[in-house]
Coordinates of C-alpha atoms in Angstrom, one line a residue:
Chain A
M1 CA 63.1 79.9 174.1
A2 CA 61.8 80.1 170.5
F3 CA 58.1 80.3 170.3
L4 CA 56.3 79.0 167.2
R5 CA 52.8 80.3 166.4
L6 CA 50.6 80.3 163.3
Q7 CA 49.7 83.6 161.7
G8 CA 46.7 82.4 159.7
T9 CA 47.3 78.9 158.4
R10 CA 50.0 79.5 155.8
V11 CA 52.4 81.7 157.7
L12 CA 54.4 80.7 160.7
A13 CA 55.7 83.3 163.1
V14 CA 58.6 82.5 165.3
D15 CA 59.4 84.7 168.2
L16 CA 63.1 84.6 169.0
A17 CA 65.0 86.1 172.0
G18 CA 68.6 85.5 171.2
D19 CA 68.1 81.9 170.4
A20 CA 67.8 80.0 167.2
V21 CA 65.5 77.7 165.1
R22 CA 66.3 75.6 162.1
A23 CA 64.2 76.3 159.0
K24 CA 63.9 75.1 155.4
N25 CA 66.3 77.1 153.3
G26 CA 64.7 80.2 151.8
A27 CA 61.5 79.8 153.6
M28 CA 61.8 83.2 155.4
V29 CA 59.3 85.7 154.1
A30 CA 59.7 88.6 156.5
Y31 CA 61.3 89.5 159.8
D32 CA 61.1 92.0 162.5
G33 CA 64.1 92.8 164.6
E34 CA 67.6 91.5 164.1
M35 CA 68.1 88.1 162.4
T36 CA 71.0 86.2 161.0
F37 CA 70.6 83.4 158.5
K38 CA 73.2 80.7 158.2
K39 CA 73.1 77.8 155.8
M40 CA 73.6 74.6 157.5
T41 CA 75.2 72.0 155.3
G42 CA 73.7 68.5 155.7
G43 CA 70.8 69.6 157.9
G44 CA 73.0 70.6 160.8
E45 CA 73.7 67.0 161.7
G46 CA 77.4 67.0 161.5
L47 CA 79.6 65.2 159.0
R48 CA 78.0 61.9 159.6
G49 CA 74.6 63.4 159.1
L50 CA 75.8 65.1 155.9
M51 CA 77.1 61.8 154.5
T52 CA 73.9 60.0 155.4
R53 CA 71.8 62.6 153.7
R54 CA 74.0 62.6 150.6
I55 CA 73.8 58.8 150.4
T56 CA 70.2 58.4 151.2
G57 CA 69.0 61.2 148.9
E58 CA 67.0 62.7 151.8
A59 CA 68.7 66.0 151.2
M60 CA 67.5 68.8 153.4
A61 CA 68.6 72.3 152.8
V62 CA 68.4 73.9 156.2
M63 CA 69.4 77.3 157.6
E64 CA 69.8 78.4 161.2
V65 CA 67.9 81.5 162.0
K66 CA 69.1 83.4 165.1
G67 CA 68.3 86.7 166.6
H68 CA 65.9 88.9 168.4
G69 CA 62.4 89.6 167.2
T70 CA 59.9 87.8 165.0
C71 CA 60.6 85.8 161.9
Y72 CA 57.9 84.8 159.5
F73 CA 58.1 81.6 157.4
A74 CA 56.0 80.3 154.5
D75 CA 56.4 78.0 151.6
R76 CA 54.4 78.2 148.3
A77 CA 51.3 79.1 150.3
T78 CA 51.0 75.5 151.5
E79 CA 49.3 74.9 154.9
I80 CA 51.5 74.8 158.0
N81 CA 50.8 72.4 160.9
L82 CA 52.4 72.7 164.3
V83 CA 53.5 69.5 166.0
R84 CA 54.5 69.4 169.7
L85 CA 56.8 66.6 170.5
D86 CA 57.3 65.3 174.0
G87 CA 60.1 62.9 173.6
E88 CA 58.5 61.0 170.8
K89 CA 59.7 60.7 167.3
L90 CA 58.2 62.4 164.3
F91 CA 58.6 60.8 160.8
V92 CA 58.3 63.3 158.0
E93 CA 59.5 63.9 154.5
A94 CA 62.4 66.4 154.4
S95 CA 60.5 68.5 151.9
N96 CA 57.6 68.8 154.3
L97 CA 59.6 70.0 157.2
L98 CA 59.5 73.8 157.6
V99 CA 60.9 74.7 161.0
T100 CA 62.2 72.8 164.0
E101 CA 63.3 74.1 167.4
T102 CA 67.0 73.6 168.1
S103 CA 66.0 71.3 171.0
L104 CA 64.9 68.8 168.5
R105 CA 67.3 66.4 166.8
T106 CA 66.8 65.5 163.2
G107 CA 68.1 62.4 161.4
T108 CA 67.4 60.0 158.6
T109 CA 65.8 56.6 158.7
F110 CA 65.0 53.7 156.4
T111 CA 61.3 53.5 155.5
G112 CA 61.4 50.5 153.2
L113 CA 59.1 50.1 150.3
R114 CA 56.7 52.8 151.3
G115 CA 59.1 55.5 150.4
A116 CA 59.6 54.0 147.0
S117 CA 55.9 53.8 146.3
Q118 CA 55.5 57.5 147.3
G119 CA 58.2 58.6 145.0
N120 CA 60.1 60.0 148.0
G121 CA 62.9 57.5 148.1
L122 CA 63.6 54.8 150.5
F123 CA 64.4 57.1 153.4
T124 CA 62.6 59.6 155.5
T125 CA 63.5 62.3 158.1
T126 CA 63.0 61.8 161.8
V127 CA 62.6 64.6 164.3
E128 CA 63.2 63.6 168.0
G129 CA 63.2 65.3 171.3
T130 CA 61.1 67.9 173.1
G131 CA 59.8 71.0 171.4
Q132 CA 57.8 72.2 168.4
A133 CA 58.1 71.5 164.7
A134 CA 56.2 72.9 161.8
I135 CA 55.3 70.7 158.9
L136 CA 53.9 71.6 155.5
S137 CA 51.0 70.0 153.8
D138 CA 49.0 70.6 150.6
G139 CA 45.7 71.6 152.2
P140 CA 45.3 71.5 156.0
A141 CA 46.5 68.2 157.4
I142 CA 44.1 65.8 159.1
V143 CA 45.4 64.1 162.1
L144 CA 44.2 60.5 162.5
R145 CA 44.7 58.4 165.5
V146 CA 45.7 54.8 165.1
T147 CA 45.0 52.3 167.9
A148 CA 45.5 48.6 168.2
Q149 CA 41.8 48.1 167.4
T150 CA 41.7 50.6 164.6
P151 CA 44.5 50.3 162.1
L152 CA 44.6 52.9 159.4
V153 CA 45.2 52.6 155.7
V154 CA 46.6 55.7 153.9
D155 CA 47.1 56.5 150.3
P156 CA 50.9 57.0 149.8
G157 CA 50.3 60.2 148.0
A158 CA 48.4 61.7 150.8
Y159 CA 50.7 60.7 153.6
V160 CA 52.6 63.5 155.2
A161 CA 54.0 62.5 158.6
H162 CA 53.4 60.3 161.6
T163 CA 54.4 60.0 165.3
G164 CA 54.3 57.3 167.9
G165 CA 54.9 53.6 167.8
L166 CA 53.5 52.6 164.5
R167 CA 54.4 49.7 162.2
Q168 CA 53.9 50.4 158.6
Q169 CA 53.6 48.1 155.8
L170 CA 52.9 48.6 152.1
Q171 CA 50.0 46.7 151.0
T172 CA 49.5 46.1 147.3
A173 CA 46.7 44.8 145.3
V174 CA 48.5 44.7 142.0
G175 CA 47.2 42.1 139.6
W176 CA 47.2 41.6 135.9
R177 CA 44.2 44.0 135.7
T178 CA 46.4 46.8 137.0
L179 CA 48.9 46.2 134.2
V180 CA 46.3 46.4 131.6
G181 CA 44.9 49.6 133.1
E182 CA 41.8 48.2 134.7
G183 CA 43.1 48.2 138.2
S184 CA 41.2 49.5 141.2
G185 CA 43.2 52.7 141.2
E186 CA 44.0 52.2 144.8
S187 CA 46.6 49.5 144.3
F188 CA 49.3 50.8 146.7
Q189 CA 48.4 51.6 150.3
I190 CA 50.3 52.0 153.5
R191 CA 48.8 50.2 156.5
F192 CA 49.6 51.7 159.9
E193 CA 49.3 49.5 163.0
G194 CA 50.0 50.1 166.6
D195 CA 49.6 53.3 168.5
G196 CA 50.2 56.8 167.1
L197 CA 49.1 59.7 165.0
V198 CA 49.2 59.9 161.2
Y199 CA 49.0 63.2 159.3
V200 CA 47.4 63.1 155.9
Q201 CA 46.8 65.9 153.4
P202 CA 43.6 66.4 151.4
S203 CA 45.5 65.9 148.1
E204 CA 47.7 63.4 146.5
R205 CA 51.1 64.1 145.1
I206 CA 51.9 62.2 142.0
T207 CA 53.6 58.9 142.9
V208 CA 55.9 56.8 140.9
G209 CA 53.1 54.6 139.7
G210 CA 51.2 57.7 138.5
Q211 CA 47.7 58.3 139.6
L212 CA 47.2 55.2 141.6
Chain B
M1 CA 20.5 60.0 198.9
S2 CA 23.7 59.6 196.9
H3 CA 24.0 60.5 193.4
P4 CA 26.6 59.0 191.1
P5 CA 29.3 61.5 190.4
P6 CA 28.5 63.6 187.4
P7 CA 30.1 62.3 184.3
S8 CA 33.5 63.9 184.1
A9 CA 33.8 66.6 181.5
P10 CA 35.6 65.4 178.4
P11 CA 39.3 66.2 178.7
T12 CA 40.0 69.5 177.0
P13 CA 41.9 68.8 173.8
P14 CA 45.5 70.0 174.0
A15 CA 46.3 73.1 172.1
G16 CA 47.0 72.1 168.6
P17 CA 45.3 70.3 165.8
V18 CA 42.1 68.3 166.2
I19 CA 42.9 64.6 166.4
H20 CA 40.4 62.4 164.7
D21 CA 40.0 58.7 165.2
A22 CA 37.7 56.0 163.8
W23 CA 34.8 57.2 166.0
T24 CA 35.1 60.9 166.0
L25 CA 35.4 61.2 162.2
P26 CA 32.1 62.6 161.0
S27 CA 29.8 60.3 159.3
N28 CA 29.0 61.3 155.7
D29 CA 30.1 64.9 156.4
N30 CA 33.0 67.1 155.8
V31 CA 36.1 66.9 158.1
N32 CA 37.2 70.3 156.9
P33 CA 36.4 72.2 153.7
Y34 CA 38.8 70.0 151.8
A35 CA 38.1 66.5 153.0
F36 CA 34.9 64.4 153.3
S37 CA 34.4 61.4 155.5
V38 CA 32.2 58.6 154.2
E39 CA 30.6 56.1 156.7
L40 CA 30.9 53.1 154.5
D41 CA 28.6 50.1 155.0
G42 CA 28.1 48.5 151.6
Q43 CA 29.3 50.2 148.5
W44 CA 30.2 53.6 147.2
F45 CA 31.5 54.6 143.8
L46 CA 34.7 56.6 143.7
Q47 CA 36.7 58.2 141.1
K48 CA 40.2 56.7 141.0
G49 CA 42.8 58.1 143.4
K50 CA 40.4 60.3 145.5
M51 CA 40.6 58.1 148.6
I52 CA 43.3 59.4 151.0
A53 CA 42.8 57.2 154.0
F54 CA 40.4 54.8 155.7
Y55 CA 39.7 52.9 158.9
G56 CA 38.1 49.4 158.8
Q57 CA 37.8 46.9 156.1
V58 CA 37.5 48.3 152.6
D59 CA 38.2 46.7 149.3
F60 CA 38.6 48.6 146.1
Q61 CA 37.6 47.0 142.8
G62 CA 37.4 48.2 139.3
I63 CA 33.9 48.5 137.9
G64 CA 33.0 45.8 135.5
A65 CA 35.7 43.5 136.8
G66 CA 34.6 40.1 138.0
R67 CA 31.7 40.0 140.4
L68 CA 31.0 43.7 140.2
D69 CA 30.1 43.5 136.5
H70 CA 26.4 43.7 137.3
L71 CA 26.9 47.2 138.7
I72 CA 27.4 48.5 135.2
A73 CA 23.8 47.5 134.4
E74 CA 22.3 48.8 137.6
N75 CA 24.1 52.0 138.6
F76 CA 26.8 52.8 136.2
H77 CA 25.5 53.4 132.7
S78 CA 28.7 54.8 131.4
P79 CA 31.1 52.2 130.1
M80 CA 33.3 54.9 128.8
H81 CA 34.0 56.0 132.4
A82 CA 34.3 52.6 133.9
A83 CA 38.0 52.7 133.8
D84 CA 38.1 55.9 135.8
W85 CA 35.9 54.6 138.6
V86 CA 36.2 52.1 141.4
V87 CA 33.8 50.6 143.8
A88 CA 34.7 50.8 147.5
Q89 CA 33.1 47.9 149.3
G90 CA 33.1 47.1 153.0
R91 CA 32.7 48.7 156.4
G92 CA 34.6 51.6 157.8
K93 CA 35.2 55.3 157.6
M94 CA 36.8 56.6 154.4
L95 CA 38.3 60.0 153.7
L96 CA 38.0 61.5 150.3
A97 CA 39.9 64.5 148.9
D98 CA 41.0 66.0 145.7
R99 CA 44.1 68.2 145.3
S100 CA 43.0 70.3 148.3
Y101 CA 40.1 71.7 146.4
D102 CA 36.9 72.5 148.2
I103 CA 34.7 69.4 148.7
N104 CA 31.0 69.5 149.2
S105 CA 28.4 66.8 149.4
Y106 CA 24.9 67.2 147.9
R107 CA 21.8 65.1 148.4
L108 CA 19.5 64.4 145.6
D109 CA 15.9 63.4 146.4
D110 CA 14.5 61.7 143.3
G111 CA 16.2 64.3 141.3
N112 CA 18.8 64.8 138.6
L113 CA 22.0 66.8 138.4
T114 CA 24.5 67.1 135.7
I115 CA 28.1 67.8 136.7
R116 CA 31.5 68.2 135.0
S117 CA 33.1 64.8 135.1
G118 CA 36.3 66.0 136.6
N119 CA 34.5 67.5 139.6
L120 CA 32.6 64.4 140.7
L121 CA 34.4 62.4 143.3
A122 CA 32.0 59.8 144.6
F123 CA 28.4 58.8 144.8
E124 CA 26.1 56.4 146.6
P125 CA 24.6 53.5 144.8
G126 CA 21.1 55.0 145.2
L127 CA 22.1 57.3 142.3
S128 CA 22.8 56.1 138.9
L129 CA 25.4 57.6 136.7
K130 CA 24.9 58.4 133.0
Q131 CA 26.7 60.3 130.5
S132 CA 25.3 63.7 129.7
I133 CA 24.6 64.5 126.1
I134 CA 27.0 67.4 126.6
P135 CA 30.5 66.0 126.3
G136 CA 32.5 66.2 129.4
F137 CA 29.5 66.1 131.8
L138 CA 27.9 63.3 133.7
T139 CA 24.3 63.1 134.9
L140 CA 23.3 61.6 138.2
I141 CA 19.7 60.5 138.6
G142 CA 17.9 59.1 141.6
T143 CA 18.1 59.5 145.4
G144 CA 21.3 59.6 147.4
T145 CA 24.4 61.6 148.3
F146 CA 27.3 62.5 146.0
V147 CA 30.5 64.3 146.7
A148 CA 32.0 66.9 144.3
A149 CA 35.1 69.1 144.3
S150 CA 35.3 72.7 143.1
N151 CA 38.2 75.1 142.9
G152 CA 36.9 77.7 145.3
A153 CA 33.5 77.7 146.9
V154 CA 30.4 76.6 144.9
H155 CA 27.7 79.2 144.3
F156 CA 24.1 78.3 143.5
V157 CA 22.4 80.6 141.0
E158 CA 19.0 80.4 139.4
P159 CA 18.3 80.7 135.7
P160 CA 17.9 82.6 133.5
I161 CA 21.6 83.0 133.5
R162 CA 24.6 82.9 131.1
V163 CA 27.8 81.5 132.6
D164 CA 31.4 81.2 131.6
P165 CA 32.0 77.6 130.5
Q166 CA 35.1 77.2 132.7
A167 CA 33.3 78.4 135.8
L168 CA 30.4 76.0 135.4
V169 CA 30.4 73.0 137.8
G170 CA 27.0 71.6 137.0
W171 CA 23.3 72.2 137.0
A172 CA 20.2 70.6 138.5
D173 CA 16.8 70.3 136.9
C174 CA 17.5 72.8 134.1
P175 CA 16.0 71.5 130.9
S176 CA 17.8 73.7 128.5
P177 CA 21.5 74.3 128.7
C178 CA 22.7 75.7 125.4
H179 CA 25.5 77.7 123.9
H180 CA 25.4 81.4 123.6
Y181 CA 27.7 83.4 121.4
D182 CA 28.0 87.1 121.6
H183 CA 27.2 87.9 118.0
A184 CA 27.6 91.6 118.2
Y185 CA 31.2 91.1 118.9
L186 CA 31.7 89.2 115.6
R187 CA 29.9 91.7 113.3
G188 CA 31.7 93.6 110.6
V189 CA 34.9 93.0 108.8
L190 CA 37.0 93.6 111.8
G191 CA 34.8 91.3 113.9
G192 CA 35.2 88.6 111.3
V193 CA 39.0 88.9 111.4
R194 CA 38.9 88.7 115.2
A195 CA 36.6 85.7 115.1
M196 CA 38.8 83.9 112.6
T197 CA 42.3 84.8 114.0
G198 CA 41.9 86.1 117.5
I199 CA 43.9 89.1 116.3
G200 CA 42.7 92.3 117.7
G201 CA 42.1 90.9 121.1
A202 CA 39.6 88.3 121.9
S203 CA 38.1 88.9 125.3
G204 CA 37.6 85.2 126.0
E205 CA 34.0 86.0 126.9
E206 CA 32.3 85.6 123.5
H207 CA 31.0 82.2 124.4
Q208 CA 28.8 81.3 127.3
Y209 CA 26.4 78.6 128.4
E210 CA 22.9 79.8 128.7
F211 CA 20.4 78.3 131.1
V212 CA 16.6 79.1 131.2
G213 CA 13.8 77.5 133.0
A214 CA 13.5 76.3 136.5
G215 CA 16.4 74.8 138.3
Q216 CA 19.8 75.6 139.8
V217 CA 23.2 76.2 138.3
L218 CA 26.3 75.5 140.2
L219 CA 29.3 77.8 139.7
Q220 CA 32.8 77.7 141.1
S221 CA 34.7 80.9 141.9
T222 CA 37.5 80.3 139.5
E223 CA 37.8 79.7 135.8
S224 CA 40.5 77.0 136.1
V225 CA 38.7 73.7 135.5
L226 CA 39.6 70.4 137.1
A227 CA 41.4 68.0 134.8
E228 CA 39.0 66.7 132.3
R229 CA 38.3 63.0 132.0
A230 CA 38.0 61.8 128.5
T231 CA 34.3 61.4 128.0
G232 CA 34.1 60.7 124.3
A233 CA 32.5 62.7 121.6
G234 CA 28.9 62.9 120.8
P235 CA 27.4 60.5 118.3
E236 CA 28.6 60.7 114.8
P237 CA 26.5 62.9 112.6
G238 CA 24.0 60.9 110.7
T239 CA 23.7 58.2 113.2

């Protein structure tokens, strides 16, 4: 059974005993023991997965790491967050997914307009099953709980991932003032309703609309 | 005599990240070194694009737009910056962050503080914002809390001190910030050539800001500055 643990906050150590994990291509920084690295075309989701990823643009370069020992992963010194899944579904951008256990299935799903506003495309990656996944964020991610009474509104640039039964909708406050550059600067927001957890990062990537 | 059962201990959080919700988010305090949670009940001023998430009912409006026009007269004396700032209005908890830089809140008690415009994230309406006479800096006057970002931790130092312009975040109560040039470096023919052309190796440390008098100077532990906001030039000579 692969065991994921954080070494500090920016390096992930994975203990392997003959089993495997999937990791972002090229994210290995060091290893101890015997490891083999195998590129998995199409995120290791078979031909159908490969086609879906090609078509949706949610390309994910993944490798399978297998062996005995400890393998260390890191990506551009961004913060790493461990997520334990117990049968629920994690929605995350492919570029923010660092390592998943092989007991987890990955796939693609349609996100609607939110993806477009984020500059991440209309599709996102899902991770499903039981096991651990490691996700990347620019600055340590803050986990926010959404309940029926407390919906949450998130800036698209700060959104990283979410789990649970959440409905999301893009809310816009675009008016003529936005067009002439006098907008509120927070014109696009994603509203999460339902029950679940949302991961946000303390920074905003540049979105299609620029600094919104 | 029977006692009610002791309140059960709060469930131990599962191993993993802390999960915040609308009630456990701190009120006007840092969530972690990189994010600040504002308990909003009324208005706060924010620089555009620094809000990352909020619970509750919050509206964002451009300053000087519509019914918020009067704020320019009361709290926001810098029309030049009005386009970069918004007013958050409503009730709820709001998270602020900036490019995962260190975020700190400061409280002014009938005081004044001048800060690089790119470093200031948000402030309470108890403070009023003015343009500093030094281009690129803003001055906050009054009583209230403000939130600022810095690349690396902020250090407080007391004058007299000379600081690198890029490492300067701001200063409080100091009456006399001024430029200081290392003149010895520029003496002689060779020095002149260096000064004019940069040939011969400019150390990059010929120019500092000098502070004397009572007060505090805020420094960040890096020389890379946050993106400057256009603040306009000083008044034209002769005006």
